[in-house]
Structures are given as C-alpha cells and as structure tokens.
Short mmCIF file of C-alpha atoms in Angstrom, two decimals:
data_model
loop_
_atom_site.label_atom_id
_atom_site.label_comp_id
_atom_site.label_asym_id
_atom_site.label_seq_id
_atom_site.Cartn_x
_atom_site.Cartn_y
_atom_site.Cartn_z
CA UNK Z 12 -0.01 0.07 -0.06
CA UNK Z 13 2.74 2.12 0.93
CA UNK Z 14 4.61 1.78 -2.48
CA UNK Z 15 0.96 2.22 -4.33
CA UNK Z 16 0.41 5.38 -2.75
CA UNK Z 17 3.86 6.64 -3.40
CA UNK Z 18 3.27 5.86 -7.09
CA UNK Z 19 -0.09 7.68 -7.14
CA UNK Z 20 1.02 10.92 -5.28
CA UNK Z 21 3.51 11.50 -8.36
CA UNK Z 22 0.76 12.74 -10.16
CA UNK Z 23 0.63 15.34 -7.51
CA UNK Z 24 4.06 16.22 -7.75
CA UNK Z 25 5.81 14.27 -5.22
CA UNK Z 26 8.53 12.37 -5.32
CA UNK Z 27 9.21 9.44 -2.77
CA UNK Z 28 12.61 7.99 -1.56
CA UNK Z 29 12.08 4.83 0.23
CA UNK Z 30 14.74 2.76 1.68
CA UNK Z 31 14.62 -0.45 3.77
CA UNK Z 32 16.94 -1.57 6.63
CA UNK Z 33 17.04 -4.59 8.74
CA UNK Z 34 18.70 -5.57 12.02
CA UNK Z 35 18.91 -7.48 14.97
CA UNK Z 36 19.44 -7.33 18.66
CA UNK Z 37 21.77 -10.16 20.07
CA UNK Z 38 23.07 -9.76 23.14
CA UNK Z 39 22.78 -6.47 23.47
CA UNK Z 40 24.66 -5.88 20.17
CA UNK Z 41 23.46 -4.59 16.92
CA UNK Z 42 23.80 -6.67 14.01
CA UNK Z 43 23.09 -5.85 10.20
CA UNK Z 44 21.09 -8.31 8.59
CA UNK Z 45 21.50 -6.96 5.21
CA UNK Z 46 25.47 -7.02 5.37
CA UNK Z 47 25.71 -9.21 2.37
CA UNK Z 48 23.48 -7.68 -0.04
CA UNK Z 49 24.83 -5.59 -2.80
CA UNK Z 50 23.23 -2.34 -4.18
CA UNK Z 51 20.84 -4.44 -6.50
CA UNK Z 52 19.46 -6.49 -3.72
CA UNK Z 53 21.47 -9.69 -4.30
CA UNK Z 54 22.89 -11.47 -1.65
CA UNK Z 55 26.74 -11.81 -1.70
CA UNK Z 56 29.47 -12.93 0.55
CA UNK Z 57 32.02 -10.61 -0.37
CA UNK Z 58 31.46 -7.64 2.25
CA UNK Z 59 33.61 -9.04 5.23
CA UNK Z 60 35.15 -5.92 6.00
CA UNK Z 61 31.84 -4.28 6.60
CA UNK Z 62 30.55 -7.04 8.79
CA UNK Z 63 33.19 -6.32 11.22
CA UNK Z 64 31.77 -2.88 11.54
CA UNK Z 65 30.02 -2.17 14.92
CA UNK Z 66 26.85 -0.62 14.80
CA UNK Z 67 25.95 2.58 17.07
CA UNK Z 68 22.68 4.22 18.03
CA UNK Z 69 23.38 7.75 17.47
CA UNK Z 70 21.46 11.17 17.30
CA UNK Z 71 21.18 13.76 14.47
CA UNK Z 72 20.77 17.43 14.85
CA UNK Z 73 17.48 17.29 15.17
CA UNK Z 74 17.46 14.85 17.93
CA UNK Z 75 15.98 11.73 16.10
CA UNK Z 76 17.70 8.07 16.38
CA UNK Z 77 19.55 6.45 13.63
CA UNK Z 78 21.65 3.49 13.37
CA UNK Z 79 25.26 4.72 12.42
CA UNK Z 80 26.44 2.11 9.38
CA UNK Z 81 23.35 0.52 8.90
CA UNK Z 82 22.52 -0.65 5.34
CA UNK Z 83 19.98 1.11 3.85
CA UNK Z 84 18.64 -0.82 0.41
CA UNK Z 85 16.75 1.69 -1.66
CA UNK Z 86 13.24 0.19 -2.76
CA UNK Z 87 11.83 1.28 -6.09
CA UNK Z 88 8.77 3.52 -6.16
CA UNK Z 89 8.26 3.57 -10.06
CA UNK Z 90 6.75 0.18 -9.87
CA UNK Z 91 5.10 -1.29 -7.09
CA UNK Z 92 5.59 -4.86 -8.29
CA UNK Z 93 9.43 -4.10 -8.68
CA UNK Z 94 9.41 -2.56 -4.98
CA UNK Z 95 7.65 -5.52 -3.54
CA UNK Z 96 10.19 -7.75 -5.24
CA UNK Z 97 13.35 -5.92 -3.72
CA UNK Z 98 11.31 -5.95 -0.40
CA UNK Z 99 10.99 -9.90 -0.63
CA UNK Z 100 14.63 -10.03 -1.22
CA UNK Z 101 15.50 -8.10 1.60
CA UNK Z 102 13.07 -10.05 4.25
CA UNK Z 103 14.61 -13.26 2.66
CA UNK Z 104 18.41 -12.11 3.13
CA UNK Z 105 17.53 -11.05 6.51
CA UNK Z 106 15.64 -14.33 7.66
CA UNK Z 107 18.98 -16.15 6.31
CA UNK Z 108 21.32 -14.11 8.80
CA UNK Z 109 18.95 -14.11 11.91
CA UNK Z 110 20.40 -15.86 14.65
CA UNK Z 111 18.28 -18.70 15.36
CA UNK Z 112 18.79 -22.11 17.21
CA UNK Z 113 17.06 -24.95 18.33
CA UNK Z 114 15.61 -25.47 21.94
CA UNK Z 115 13.27 -28.06 23.68
CA UNK Z 116 10.55 -25.70 23.04
CA UNK Z 117 11.03 -24.39 19.50
CA UNK Z 118 13.41 -26.14 16.58
CA UNK Z 119 13.89 -22.63 15.29
CA UNK Z 120 13.81 -20.38 18.13
CA UNK Z 121 14.93 -16.85 17.40
CA UNK Z 122 17.91 -15.82 19.79
CA UNK Z 123 17.59 -11.95 19.28
CA UNK Z 124 15.00 -9.25 18.43
CA UNK Z 125 14.87 -8.04 14.96
CA UNK Z 126 13.64 -4.67 13.42
CA UNK Z 127 12.82 -3.80 9.96
CA UNK Z 128 13.15 -0.31 9.17
CA UNK Z 129 11.43 1.42 6.46
CA UNK Z 130 12.71 4.94 5.50
CA UNK Z 131 10.31 7.36 3.82
CA UNK Z 132 11.05 10.77 2.32
CA UNK Z 133 8.80 12.82 0.45
CA UNK Z 134 9.39 16.15 -1.81
CA UNK Z 135 6.64 17.86 -3.54
CA UNK Z 136 8.27 20.27 -6.60
CA UNK Z 137 5.41 22.72 -6.49
CA UNK Z 138 5.40 23.79 -2.89
CA UNK Z 139 8.65 22.48 -1.66
CA UNK Z 140 7.58 20.61 1.09
CA UNK Z 141 9.60 17.60 2.46
CA UNK Z 142 7.93 15.33 4.86
CA UNK Z 143 10.07 12.33 6.50
CA UNK Z 144 9.44 9.55 8.62
CA UNK Z 145 10.13 5.78 9.39
CA UNK Z 146 8.14 2.41 9.48
CA UNK Z 147 9.46 0.07 12.50
CA UNK Z 148 8.37 -3.57 12.46
CA UNK Z 149 9.50 -4.83 15.56
CA UNK Z 150 9.62 -9.01 16.13
CA UNK Z 151 10.66 -9.40 19.81
CA UNK Z 152 12.12 -12.86 21.01
CA UNK Z 153 9.86 -14.62 23.65
CA UNK Z 154 10.97 -14.60 27.23
CA UNK Z 155 12.15 -17.83 28.22
CA UNK Z 156 11.92 -20.38 31.40
CA UNK Z 157 14.90 -22.17 31.54
CA UNK Z 158 13.37 -25.35 32.72
CA UNK Z 159 11.36 -25.61 29.76
CA UNK Z 160 13.54 -24.11 27.19
CA UNK Z 161 16.49 -26.42 28.42
CA UNK Z 162 18.94 -23.25 27.72
CA UNK Z 163 20.65 -23.82 31.01
CA UNK Z 164 22.65 -26.49 29.88
CA UNK Z 165 24.12 -24.49 27.22
CA UNK Z 166 26.24 -21.91 28.37
CA UNK Z 167 25.75 -19.87 24.82
CA UNK Z 168 22.22 -20.63 24.76
CA UNK Z 169 21.88 -19.55 28.52
CA UNK Z 170 23.77 -15.93 27.73
CA UNK Z 171 20.98 -15.31 24.94
CA UNK Z 172 18.23 -16.22 27.24
CA UNK Z 173 19.45 -13.65 29.69
CA UNK Z 174 19.96 -11.08 27.33
CA UNK Z 175 16.45 -11.80 25.73
CA UNK Z 176 14.84 -11.66 29.08
CA UNK Z 177 16.75 -8.36 30.34
CA UNK Z 178 15.86 -6.52 27.47
CA UNK Z 179 11.81 -7.51 27.52
CA UNK Z 180 12.30 -6.51 31.31
CA UNK Z 181 13.78 -3.22 30.40
CA UNK Z 182 11.27 -2.48 27.75
CA UNK Z 183 8.29 -3.37 30.37
CA UNK Z 184 10.12 -0.91 32.54
CA UNK Z 185 9.74 2.05 29.99
CA UNK Z 186 5.88 0.96 29.24
CA UNK Z 187 5.72 1.28 33.35
CA UNK Z 188 7.17 4.88 33.52
CA UNK Z 189 5.26 5.94 30.35
CA UNK Z 190 1.60 4.76 31.75
CA UNK Z 191 2.79 6.44 34.98
CA UNK Z 192 3.66 9.54 33.59
CA UNK Z 193 7.02 9.62 35.07
CA UNK Z 194 9.54 12.50 34.21
CA UNK Z 195 12.26 10.06 33.27
CA UNK Z 196 11.76 7.16 31.15
CA UNK Z 197 14.77 4.69 31.16
CA UNK Z 198 15.29 4.15 27.24
CA UNK Z 199 18.62 3.82 27.81
CA UNK Z 200 18.77 0.90 29.94
CA UNK Z 201 18.91 -1.51 26.79
CA UNK Z 202 19.50 -1.46 22.95
CA UNK Z 203 16.23 -2.29 22.61
CA UNK Z 204 14.37 0.58 24.21
CA UNK Z 205 16.90 3.21 22.79
CA UNK Z 206 16.29 2.10 19.47
CA UNK Z 207 12.84 2.10 19.96
CA UNK Z 208 12.98 5.80 21.69
CA UNK Z 209 11.39 7.42 18.93
CA UNK Z 210 8.50 5.24 18.09
CA UNK Z 211 7.61 5.31 21.87
CA UNK Z 212 7.52 9.05 22.57
CA UNK Z 213 7.52 12.28 20.69
CA UNK Z 214 5.62 11.97 17.44
CA UNK Z 215 5.66 8.56 17.31
CA UNK Z 216 2.82 6.04 17.52
CA UNK Z 217 2.78 2.09 18.29
CA UNK Z 218 0.47 -0.76 17.72
CA UNK Z 219 1.60 -4.15 19.67
CA UNK Z 220 0.62 -7.46 18.73
CA UNK Z 221 1.11 -10.42 21.63
CA UNK Z 222 1.27 -14.06 20.92
CA UNK Z 223 -0.04 -16.55 23.13
CA UNK Z 224 0.44 -20.47 23.01
CA UNK Z 225 -3.16 -22.32 23.61
CA UNK Z 226 -1.65 -25.16 25.46
CA UNK Z 227 -1.63 -25.94 29.25
CA UNK Z 228 2.26 -26.17 29.76
CA UNK Z 229 2.59 -22.81 28.61
CA UNK Z 230 -0.37 -20.99 30.61
CA UNK Z 231 2.41 -19.41 32.56
CA UNK Z 232 4.04 -17.45 29.90
CA UNK Z 233 0.65 -16.92 28.29
CA UNK Z 234 -0.61 -15.06 31.68
CA UNK Z 235 2.71 -13.30 31.97
CA UNK Z 236 2.39 -12.27 28.40
CA UNK Z 237 -1.38 -10.94 29.25
CA UNK Z 238 0.02 -9.06 32.05
CA UNK Z 239 2.59 -7.08 29.93
CA UNK Z 240 -0.20 -6.37 27.35
CA UNK Z 241 -1.94 -4.90 29.47
CA UNK Z 242 0.45 -2.80 30.98
CA UNK Z 243 1.21 -1.92 27.44
CA UNK Z 244 -2.75 -1.13 26.90
CA UNK Z 245 -2.60 1.75 29.75
CA UNK Z 246 -0.06 3.97 27.83
CA UNK Z 247 -1.13 7.13 25.91
CA UNK Z 248 1.63 8.41 23.58
CA UNK Z 249 -0.49 11.16 22.47
CA UNK Z 250 -0.95 12.65 19.22
CA UNK Z 251 1.08 12.37 16.27
CA UNK Z 252 2.63 14.85 14.25
CA UNK Z 253 4.17 15.35 10.81
CA UNK Z 254 7.78 15.71 10.63
CA UNK Z 255 7.85 18.79 7.62
CA UNK Z 256 10.29 20.87 6.25
CA UNK Z 257 10.48 23.38 3.09
CA UNK Z 258 13.04 23.80 0.51
CA UNK Z 259 13.38 24.85 -3.03
CA UNK Z 260 15.39 22.34 -4.13
CA UNK Z 261 14.56 18.75 -2.19
CA UNK Z 262 17.40 18.77 -0.16
#
C-alpha cells in the first residue's frame, strides 16, 4: 500500500524515496542483517570488512535516532511490483542471517530481537514541502524459562536467554514509566528500548500484537504475556505530528 500510494502521489508532483534496513539485537549488540546484500539486492559474501563494523545508535541534529553504518537498500517507487520484489529479497536475506537455534521448546527459536525499518522521504516540487518518517516493525524474541527451554545446559543459549529476558524487562520498565507519566523514561537501559525511543515518544505511534500459546503447559508464559499487554494498553503516547520541512531544491 505504501508503494502504491507513493506511485499515485507522483501525479501531485510528489517524489518519494524509500529505503529498507533490517537489523537484529543479539546479546545487546546491533547486527546488520543486510550486510551481505549489494546495491542491486543480491546476496553476496564479499562484504566481510563491513561485517566487522560495529553499529551504534546515534542522534542527529534534530534529536532523532539513527543507526550509524546500517545498510539501507533503495526500494523502487516507480513500480509497486518491482518494489515488492526488492522488499521480499530484503526479508529473505534477513531471515537467512538472523540468529536462530534449536531449544526444547522450539526447533527454530529466535535468539534475538529483529527490527525492520522502512525509511520514507517525500518532496513536493510545487510547494517545496519535505516530509519524512520511518516505519519500524519489531519482532521481539519471546521470554524463556530455562527449565522448559533447556537453555541452562548450554552456556551460549543461557547467555542469549539472559539477554532476551533482560531487554524485555527493560521494555516493560519503559511502558510502566510511560503509563505512570514519569518524568524520566529509562530508554537507555537497553539497546532495544534506546532504538525504539522515537517510536514510543515524541511524534511516534505504536501498535503491539501479543502471541499466546494455546497449550496448558504454556499457561504461565501466556499469563505473563497478557499482563505485559495490559501494561502496554495503559500507555497513551498522544497525538502524532508530521515531520515537515520546506526547501526549494528538495535537499
């Protein structure tokens, strides 16, 4: 729908630039999941040097967060079909690169949180208006109980579990602070919450889906998830505002 709308608005003298990024937060480290894609969207293994670069969350002159060094794949806006093919290639490449492992509960268990970012920028030739924003789709790894997942017997899986649970706890603290109207929101307590700060404050809007297991054995985790969702439902982020600038040349 975004690609179709970008194409349709060309009739109103709008030019849109859309770029896609995909990263994961693994053991409190940011990892670029598109590091092996070239500018054409083709997967390659020739970017070893780039793979070793550490990503960092930084703030621009306007106070907006961005991930320094993160790959941004340009998406075609002239043809929605071509753009969708490019996005499919991005998602497929990220899925191959994401950290997964087998546990007693899941043969393909996510060992990280992943975040897909769609960067959008529009320029109107007639008015000189510039609008920009980002769509973040975050797939949170589920919290784990060591006695059920069996991660406690493997030092690597244990470290992953601790990192996942800690970051989810930090996210819960952020939602509690937002719901209570606290003056200080602990966004910096984890990479996950720091990365999502713009989504959960200022001019951002957020929507969360909670997955539950229907089995009796998972009732404890399901209840915890429902309580987490209840806390999130108490948060009011306020009215979103447009990010608008004006320029004659679109820069």
